[in-house]
mmCIF file of C-alpha atoms and ligand atoms in Angstrom:
data_model
loop_
_atom_site.group_PDB
_atom_site.id
_atom_site.type_symbol
_atom_site.label_atom_id
_atom_site.label_comp_id
_atom_site.label_asym_id
_atom_site.label_seq_id
_atom_site.Cartn_x
_atom_site.Cartn_y
_atom_site.Cartn_z
ATOM 1 C CA MET P 1 9.389 17.044 63.349
ATOM 2 C CA LEU P 2 11.177 17.759 60.118
ATOM 3 C CA SER P 3 13.706 20.515 60.517
ATOM 4 C CA PRO P 4 14.423 22.745 57.504
ATOM 5 C CA PHE P 5 18.124 22.797 58.421
ATOM 6 C CA GLN P 6 20.703 20.122 57.775
ATOM 7 C CA LYS P 7 21.787 18.211 60.845
ATOM 8 C CA THR P 8 24.684 16.056 61.924
ATOM 9 C CA ILE P 9 25.623 14.474 65.243
ATOM 10 C CA GLN P 10 27.553 16.450 67.877
ATOM 11 C CA LYS P 11 30.322 13.898 68.212
ATOM 12 C CA GLU P 12 31.160 10.344 67.277
ATOM 13 C CA VAL P 13 29.078 7.420 68.488
ATOM 14 C CA ILE P 14 30.454 3.882 68.646
ATOM 15 C CA PHE P 15 28.597 0.575 68.369
ATOM 16 C CA GLU P 16 29.976 -2.909 68.522
ATOM 17 C CA GLY P 17 28.378 -6.283 68.164
ATOM 18 C CA VAL P 18 27.715 -9.253 65.975
ATOM 19 C CA GLY P 19 26.292 -9.157 62.445
ATOM 20 C CA LEU P 20 22.940 -10.963 62.235
ATOM 21 C CA HIS P 21 23.721 -12.881 59.061
ATOM 22 C CA SER P 22 27.542 -12.983 58.969
ATOM 23 C CA GLY P 23 28.004 -13.680 62.675
ATOM 24 C CA LEU P 24 31.081 -11.403 62.512
ATOM 25 C CA GLU P 25 32.065 -9.092 65.369
ATOM 26 C CA THR P 26 32.051 -5.568 64.006
ATOM 27 C CA ASN P 27 32.714 -2.014 65.179
ATOM 28 C CA VAL P 28 30.835 0.954 63.811
ATOM 29 C CA LYS P 29 31.679 4.594 64.346
ATOM 30 C CA VAL P 30 29.160 7.232 63.311
ATOM 31 C CA LEU P 31 31.020 10.524 62.881
ATOM 32 C CA PRO P 32 29.836 14.098 62.354
ATOM 33 C CA ALA P 33 30.060 15.364 58.767
ATOM 34 C CA SER P 34 29.848 18.782 57.131
ATOM 35 C CA GLU P 35 26.863 20.239 55.255
ATOM 36 C CA ASN P 36 25.903 18.591 51.953
ATOM 37 C CA TYR P 37 28.043 15.535 52.787
ATOM 38 C CA GLY P 38 25.094 13.158 53.046
ATOM 39 C CA ILE P 39 25.375 9.718 54.616
ATOM 40 C CA THR P 40 28.400 7.648 53.627
ATOM 41 C CA PHE P 41 29.796 4.292 54.730
ATOM 42 C CA LYS P 42 33.552 3.679 54.838
ATOM 43 C CA ARG P 43 34.967 0.164 55.238
ATOM 44 C CA THR P 44 38.051 0.775 57.405
ATOM 45 C CA ASP P 45 39.214 -2.853 57.040
ATOM 46 C CA VAL P 46 39.579 -2.318 53.279
ATOM 47 C CA SER P 47 42.517 -0.139 52.198
ATOM 48 C CA GLU P 48 41.232 1.189 48.870
ATOM 49 C CA ASN P 49 37.920 1.886 47.167
ATOM 50 C CA ASN P 50 36.330 1.597 50.578
ATOM 51 C CA ILE P 51 33.563 4.202 50.287
ATOM 52 C CA VAL P 52 30.058 2.785 49.859
ATOM 53 C CA ILE P 53 27.150 5.171 49.347
ATOM 54 C CA PRO P 54 23.740 4.136 50.676
ATOM 55 C CA ASN P 55 21.831 4.762 47.476
ATOM 56 C CA ILE P 56 19.007 2.727 45.917
ATOM 57 C CA PHE P 57 21.093 2.006 42.806
ATOM 58 C CA ASN P 58 23.901 0.576 44.984
ATOM 59 C CA VAL P 59 21.630 -2.050 46.550
ATOM 60 C CA SER P 60 23.228 -5.328 45.491
ATOM 61 C CA SER P 61 20.959 -7.582 47.539
ATOM 62 C CA ALA P 62 17.693 -6.996 49.348
ATOM 63 C CA ILE P 63 16.894 -10.541 50.442
ATOM 64 C CA PHE P 64 16.452 -10.688 54.247
ATOM 65 C CA CYS P 65 18.471 -7.484 54.676
ATOM 66 C CA THR P 66 19.670 -4.524 52.617
ATOM 67 C CA THR P 67 23.209 -4.772 51.229
ATOM 68 C CA ILE P 68 24.918 -1.935 49.371
ATOM 69 C CA SER P 69 28.034 -2.339 47.240
ATOM 70 C CA ASN P 70 30.307 0.029 45.361
ATOM 71 C CA GLU P 71 31.591 -0.627 41.827
ATOM 72 C CA HIS P 72 34.627 -2.446 43.260
ATOM 73 C CA GLY P 73 32.458 -5.008 45.019
ATOM 74 C CA VAL P 74 33.069 -3.592 48.509
ATOM 75 C CA SER P 75 29.841 -3.976 50.452
ATOM 76 C CA VAL P 76 28.068 -3.226 53.710
ATOM 77 C CA SER P 77 25.011 -5.207 54.718
ATOM 78 C CA THR P 78 22.089 -4.935 57.145
ATOM 79 C CA ILE P 79 22.237 -1.139 56.986
ATOM 80 C CA GLU P 80 18.457 -0.659 57.269
ATOM 81 C CA HIS P 81 18.001 -0.225 61.035
ATOM 82 C CA LEU P 82 20.809 2.322 61.320
ATOM 83 C CA MET P 83 19.493 4.126 58.217
ATOM 84 C CA GLY P 84 15.967 4.088 59.703
ATOM 85 C CA ALA P 85 17.297 5.628 62.915
ATOM 86 C CA LEU P 86 19.152 8.344 61.000
ATOM 87 C CA TYR P 87 16.054 9.125 58.954
ATOM 88 C CA GLY P 88 13.758 9.285 61.972
ATOM 89 C CA ILE P 89 16.084 11.444 64.055
ATOM 90 C CA GLY P 90 16.731 13.663 61.048
ATOM 91 C CA ILE P 91 20.484 13.224 60.539
ATOM 92 C CA ASP P 92 21.356 14.504 57.048
ATOM 93 C CA ASN P 93 25.150 14.259 57.193
ATOM 94 C CA ALA P 94 27.298 11.536 58.769
ATOM 95 C CA LEU P 95 30.305 9.377 57.997
ATOM 96 C CA ILE P 96 29.831 5.783 59.135
ATOM 97 C CA GLU P 97 33.092 3.903 59.577
ATOM 98 C CA ILE P 98 32.743 0.141 59.780
ATOM 99 C CA ASP P 99 35.519 -2.446 60.175
ATOM 100 C CA ASN P 100 33.690 -5.406 58.646
ATOM 101 C CA GLN P 101 30.967 -6.285 56.167
ATOM 102 C CA GLU P 102 27.799 -6.074 58.275
ATOM 103 C CA VAL P 103 26.320 -3.483 60.641
ATOM 104 C CA PRO P 104 25.899 -5.085 64.098
ATOM 105 C CA ILE P 105 22.343 -6.196 64.784
ATOM 106 C CA LEU P 106 22.537 -5.097 68.478
ATOM 107 C CA ASP P 107 19.116 -5.923 69.973
ATOM 108 C CA GLY P 108 17.440 -6.401 66.557
ATOM 109 C CA SER P 109 15.864 -2.931 66.541
ATOM 110 C CA ALA P 110 16.997 0.688 66.123
ATOM 111 C CA LYS P 111 16.578 1.445 69.849
ATOM 112 C CA LEU P 112 20.283 1.554 70.732
ATOM 113 C CA PHE P 113 21.204 3.599 67.648
ATOM 114 C CA VAL P 114 18.560 6.176 68.488
ATOM 115 C CA GLU P 115 19.422 6.371 72.188
ATOM 116 C CA ALA P 116 23.155 6.741 71.557
ATOM 117 C CA ILE P 117 22.705 9.443 68.920
ATOM 118 C CA ASN P 118 20.214 11.366 71.060
ATOM 119 C CA ASN P 119 22.621 11.096 74.001
ATOM 120 C CA VAL P 120 25.482 12.845 72.211
ATOM 121 C CA GLY P 121 23.105 15.368 70.676
ATOM 122 C CA ILE P 122 22.461 16.795 67.245
ATOM 123 C CA ASN P 123 24.043 19.782 65.529
ATOM 124 C CA ASP P 124 21.918 22.080 63.366
ATOM 125 C CA SER P 125 23.598 23.897 60.511
ATOM 126 C CA ASN P 126 22.114 26.941 58.827
ATOM 127 C CA LEU P 127 21.971 25.313 55.394
ATOM 128 C CA PRO P 128 18.559 24.162 54.159
ATOM 129 C CA ILE P 129 17.742 20.498 53.585
ATOM 130 C CA LYS P 130 16.743 19.150 50.194
ATOM 131 C CA VAL P 131 13.649 16.969 49.916
ATOM 132 C CA ILE P 132 12.258 14.682 47.247
ATOM 133 C CA LYS P 133 8.622 15.387 46.536
ATOM 134 C CA ILE P 134 6.711 12.587 44.857
ATOM 135 C CA GLU P 135 4.689 13.957 41.918
ATOM 136 C CA ASN P 136 3.014 10.839 40.475
ATOM 137 C CA LYS P 137 1.487 7.715 41.915
ATOM 138 C CA ILE P 138 3.741 4.726 41.242
ATOM 139 C CA GLU P 139 2.933 1.129 42.005
ATOM 140 C CA PHE P 140 4.993 -2.025 42.161
ATOM 141 C CA LYS P 141 3.583 -5.532 42.532
ATOM 142 C CA ASP P 142 5.129 -8.929 43.016
ATOM 143 C CA GLY P 143 2.431 -11.577 43.394
ATOM 144 C CA LYS P 144 0.534 -10.777 46.589
ATOM 145 C CA LYS P 145 3.055 -8.143 47.600
ATOM 146 C CA THR P 146 2.170 -4.594 46.659
ATOM 147 C CA ILE P 147 3.621 -1.174 47.308
ATOM 148 C CA THR P 148 2.585 2.255 46.078
ATOM 149 C CA ILE P 149 3.920 5.733 46.570
ATOM 150 C CA GLU P 150 1.815 8.785 45.854
ATOM 151 C CA PRO P 151 2.029 12.541 46.371
ATOM 152 C CA SER P 152 1.269 14.023 49.762
ATOM 153 C CA LYS P 153 1.231 17.652 50.812
ATOM 154 C CA ILE P 154 3.791 17.862 53.538
ATOM 155 C CA SER P 155 4.425 14.507 55.116
ATOM 156 C CA LEU P 156 5.882 11.081 54.639
ATOM 157 C CA ASP P 157 3.169 8.629 55.596
ATOM 158 C CA ILE P 158 3.839 4.910 55.737
ATOM 159 C CA ASP P 159 0.862 2.561 55.863
ATOM 160 C CA PHE P 160 2.063 -1.019 56.149
ATOM 161 C CA GLU P 161 0.290 -4.338 56.418
ATOM 162 C CA LEU P 162 1.679 -7.793 56.910
ATOM 163 C CA LYS P 163 -0.164 -11.079 56.632
ATOM 164 C CA TYR P 164 1.222 -14.282 58.064
ATOM 165 C CA GLU P 165 -0.413 -17.664 58.238
ATOM 166 C CA ASN P 166 1.116 -17.970 61.679
ATOM 167 C CA GLU P 167 -1.691 -17.307 64.159
ATOM 168 C CA LEU P 168 0.342 -15.188 66.569
ATOM 169 C CA ILE P 169 1.618 -12.786 63.892
ATOM 170 C CA GLY P 170 -1.510 -12.970 61.715
ATOM 171 C CA THR P 171 -2.514 -9.736 60.007
ATOM 172 C CA GLN P 172 -1.063 -6.541 61.419
ATOM 173 C CA ARG P 173 -1.392 -3.056 60.032
ATOM 174 C CA ASN P 174 -0.121 0.298 61.205
ATOM 175 C CA SER P 175 0.368 3.724 59.692
ATOM 176 C CA ILE P 176 2.642 6.527 60.761
ATOM 177 C CA ASN P 177 3.628 10.003 59.732
ATOM 178 C CA VAL P 178 7.421 9.915 59.865
ATOM 179 C CA TYR P 179 7.768 13.635 60.654
ATOM 180 C CA GLU P 180 4.941 13.942 63.174
ATOM 181 C CA SER P 181 4.326 10.603 64.905
ATOM 182 C CA ASP P 182 6.028 9.414 68.060
ATOM 183 C CA LEU P 183 8.397 6.831 66.563
ATOM 184 C CA THR P 184 9.430 5.141 69.837
ATOM 185 C CA ASP P 185 7.525 1.915 69.093
ATOM 186 C CA ILE P 186 8.934 1.869 65.562
ATOM 187 C CA TYR P 187 12.548 2.273 66.751
ATOM 188 C CA ASN P 188 12.104 -0.332 69.509
ATOM 189 C CA SER P 189 10.566 -3.052 67.341
ATOM 190 C CA ARG P 190 12.841 -6.010 66.684
ATOM 191 C CA THR P 191 13.418 -8.149 63.646
ATOM 192 C CA PHE P 192 11.606 -11.487 63.783
ATOM 193 C CA CYS P 193 11.417 -14.925 62.262
ATOM 194 C CA LEU P 194 9.480 -18.137 62.514
ATOM 195 C CA TYR P 195 11.149 -20.946 64.455
ATOM 196 C CA GLU P 196 10.690 -23.329 61.520
ATOM 197 C CA ASP P 197 12.561 -20.970 59.168
ATOM 198 C CA ILE P 198 15.764 -20.856 61.244
ATOM 199 C CA GLU P 199 17.146 -24.076 59.809
ATOM 200 C CA LYS P 200 16.441 -22.855 56.255
ATOM 201 C CA LEU P 201 18.205 -19.539 56.929
ATOM 202 C CA LYS P 202 21.244 -21.332 58.373
ATOM 203 C CA GLU P 203 21.422 -23.620 55.334
ATOM 204 C CA MET P 204 21.510 -20.501 53.171
ATOM 205 C CA GLY P 205 24.487 -19.282 55.203
ATOM 206 C CA LEU P 206 22.358 -16.622 56.903
ATOM 207 C CA ALA P 207 21.413 -15.820 60.508
ATOM 208 C CA LYS P 208 24.820 -17.000 61.812
ATOM 209 C CA GLY P 209 24.688 -14.307 64.474
ATOM 210 C CA GLY P 210 20.979 -14.703 65.214
ATOM 211 C CA SER P 211 19.816 -15.379 68.764
ATOM 212 C CA LEU P 212 16.955 -14.587 71.102
ATOM 213 C CA ASP P 213 18.973 -11.501 72.133
ATOM 214 C CA ASN P 214 18.584 -9.933 68.685
ATOM 215 C CA ALA P 215 15.461 -11.377 67.068
ATOM 216 C CA ILE P 216 11.950 -12.337 68.042
ATOM 217 C CA VAL P 217 11.414 -16.019 67.357
ATOM 218 C CA VAL P 218 7.836 -17.196 66.974
ATOM 219 C CA LYS P 219 6.939 -20.858 67.372
ATOM 220 C CA GLY P 220 3.258 -21.608 66.785
ATOM 221 C CA ASN P 221 1.348 -19.157 68.950
ATOM 222 C CA GLU P 222 4.265 -18.544 71.248
ATOM 223 C CA VAL P 223 7.061 -15.979 71.379
ATOM 224 C CA LEU P 224 10.208 -17.793 72.524
ATOM 225 C CA ASN P 225 11.915 -14.646 73.871
ATOM 226 C CA GLU P 226 11.752 -14.263 77.631
ATOM 227 C CA ASN P 227 10.099 -10.868 77.821
ATOM 228 C CA SER P 228 7.663 -11.444 74.963
ATOM 229 C CA LEU P 229 6.827 -8.446 72.745
ATOM 230 C CA ARG P 230 7.801 -4.810 73.286
ATOM 231 C CA ASN P 231 4.590 -3.416 71.802
ATOM 232 C CA LYS P 232 1.336 -4.797 70.393
ATOM 233 C CA LYS P 233 2.235 -4.296 66.753
ATOM 234 C CA GLU P 234 5.934 -5.086 67.035
ATOM 235 C CA PHE P 235 5.992 -7.196 63.849
ATOM 236 C CA VAL P 236 4.498 -4.604 61.528
ATOM 237 C CA ASN P 237 6.273 -1.798 63.372
ATOM 238 C CA HIS P 238 9.580 -3.459 62.573
ATOM 239 C CA LYS P 239 8.597 -3.625 58.909
ATOM 240 C CA ILE P 240 7.898 0.121 59.037
ATOM 241 C CA LEU P 241 11.377 0.689 60.512
ATOM 242 C CA ASP P 242 12.879 -1.360 57.658
ATOM 243 C CA CYS P 243 10.824 0.654 55.173
ATOM 244 C CA MET P 244 12.044 3.979 56.611
ATOM 245 C CA GLY P 245 15.662 2.813 56.394
ATOM 246 C CA ASP P 246 15.226 1.585 52.829
ATOM 247 C CA LEU P 247 13.477 4.818 51.786
ATOM 248 C CA TYR P 248 16.421 6.872 53.056
ATOM 249 C CA LEU P 249 18.454 5.278 50.264
ATOM 250 C CA ALA P 250 16.674 7.760 48.006
ATOM 251 C CA GLY P 251 19.422 10.105 49.240
ATOM 252 C CA TYR P 252 17.087 12.699 50.744
ATOM 253 C CA LYS P 253 13.997 12.813 52.884
ATOM 254 C CA ILE P 254 10.796 12.162 50.982
ATOM 255 C CA ILE P 255 7.407 13.869 50.841
ATOM 256 C CA GLY P 256 4.887 11.262 49.802
ATOM 257 C CA LYS P 257 2.656 8.486 50.968
ATOM 258 C CA ILE P 258 3.619 4.811 50.980
ATOM 259 C CA VAL P 259 1.034 2.055 51.169
ATOM 260 C CA CYS P 260 2.513 -1.421 51.352
ATOM 261 C CA SER P 261 1.094 -4.880 51.859
ATOM 262 C CA GLN P 262 3.425 -7.793 52.584
ATOM 263 C CA GLY P 263 6.448 -5.996 51.206
ATOM 264 C CA GLY P 264 10.021 -5.806 52.372
ATOM 265 C CA HIS P 265 13.476 -4.565 51.414
ATOM 266 C CA LYS P 266 13.309 -5.790 47.845
ATOM 267 C CA LEU P 267 9.879 -4.384 47.049
ATOM 268 C CA THR P 268 10.769 -0.963 48.496
ATOM 269 C CA ASN P 269 13.931 -0.902 46.407
ATOM 270 C CA GLN P 270 12.086 -1.917 43.239
ATOM 271 C CA LEU P 271 9.496 0.795 43.818
ATOM 272 C CA LEU P 272 12.131 3.492 44.297
ATOM 273 C CA ARG P 273 14.014 2.373 41.178
ATOM 274 C CA LYS P 274 10.754 2.751 39.259
ATOM 275 C CA VAL P 275 10.156 6.228 40.723
ATOM 276 C CA PHE P 276 13.629 7.479 39.777
ATOM 277 C CA GLU P 277 13.448 5.995 36.276
ATOM 278 C CA ASN P 278 11.379 8.973 35.169
ATOM 279 C CA LYS P 279 12.124 12.561 36.169
ATOM 280 C CA GLU P 280 8.443 13.446 36.007
ATOM 281 C CA ASN P 281 7.736 11.232 39.001
ATOM 282 C CA PHE P 282 9.492 13.461 41.520
ATOM 283 C CA SER P 283 11.012 16.843 42.150
ATOM 284 C CA LEU P 284 13.991 17.700 44.289
ATOM 285 C CA PHE P 285 13.818 21.003 46.044
ATOM 286 C CA GLU P 286 15.514 22.943 48.746
ATOM 287 C CA ILE P 287 13.486 24.009 51.730
ATOM 288 C CA THR P 288 13.764 27.782 51.964
ATOM 289 C CA GLY P 289 11.683 30.459 53.665
ATOM 290 C CA LYS P 290 9.712 31.043 50.457
ATOM 291 C CA ASN P 291 8.598 27.516 49.637
ATOM 292 C CA LEU P 292 8.225 26.376 53.213
ATOM 293 C CA PRO P 293 4.685 25.228 53.983
ATOM 294 C CA GLN P 294 3.883 26.334 57.546
ATOM 295 C CA ALA P 295 2.922 22.914 58.787
ATOM 296 C CA PHE P 296 5.962 21.284 57.252
ATOM 297 C CA VAL P 297 8.466 22.106 59.919
ATOM 298 C CA ASN P 298 8.977 22.459 63.592
ATOM 299 C CA LYS P 299 7.263 25.678 64.619
ATOM 300 C CA ASN P 300 10.186 26.596 66.897
ATOM 301 C CA HIS P 301 12.475 26.617 63.925
ATOM 302 C CA LEU P 302 10.074 28.844 62.044
ATOM 303 C CA ARG P 303 10.091 31.347 64.862
ATOM 304 C CA SER P 304 13.859 31.331 64.969
ATOM 305 C CA ILE P 305 14.066 32.077 61.239
ATOM 306 C CA ALA P 306 11.683 34.996 61.656
HETATM 307 ZN ZN1 ZN U 401 14.758 -5.236 59.890
#
């Protein structure tokens, strides 16, 4: 449920592991932050100009993963699963310290991020959140790939479809309401690739840290990982997780409806850039008692305000 109050984590959470593409061992500390701080990355291995803001205009690459860079060229990559977890749980303010260039891939999903953050607990403030409300329908196309965002009353809906020639993946479609649905399957869904693409990725200098411990590998009609899939729509569910993480680079939670076919990090970023090009496409407002639609928030919170 979407809470009207800004949240942070109770205390720091630490993750360590290998970066999927860089293969580098990295430590990440997610720390509580004060109201109106937002989400910020800090590269602790870099002595100056080490703050990198996860914002759509700071996305320097969105091929295979989302990389953000500041104006000094300091970057953090593969931020999307952690950002998706923060969005889903509803963390508005956090400082993320990282001692290398890439967020660890862990098990390839957002499961461990979500579990660790829920374990330490979440702190509510009494300051209202701000939300971005989409006012116009915007579309972005790239060949067969399409994505649209349109107004919705009170929710963020994501309807995603993927189409693969591979018979095991095939066509998968799922839709969720980010603030109302049970997101467990979304958080738990792992990144994936086709066996025949691994060589190509390695030649491009990518997937150096990739293994069956952090990615689903599909060969023909077979999943090479020992325990097969975690849920029936794991492939498309992972794409929805990516989409949530990439949407959080808007800076605030969104009220709107996304429909995407065969998209990914780049398409989501291009769509958001198009939305924010024109101020008429969106409004930014603070959730207060007056403008709060009843169904928008957790009813318990409403009672506590009253
Ligand atoms: Zn992903």
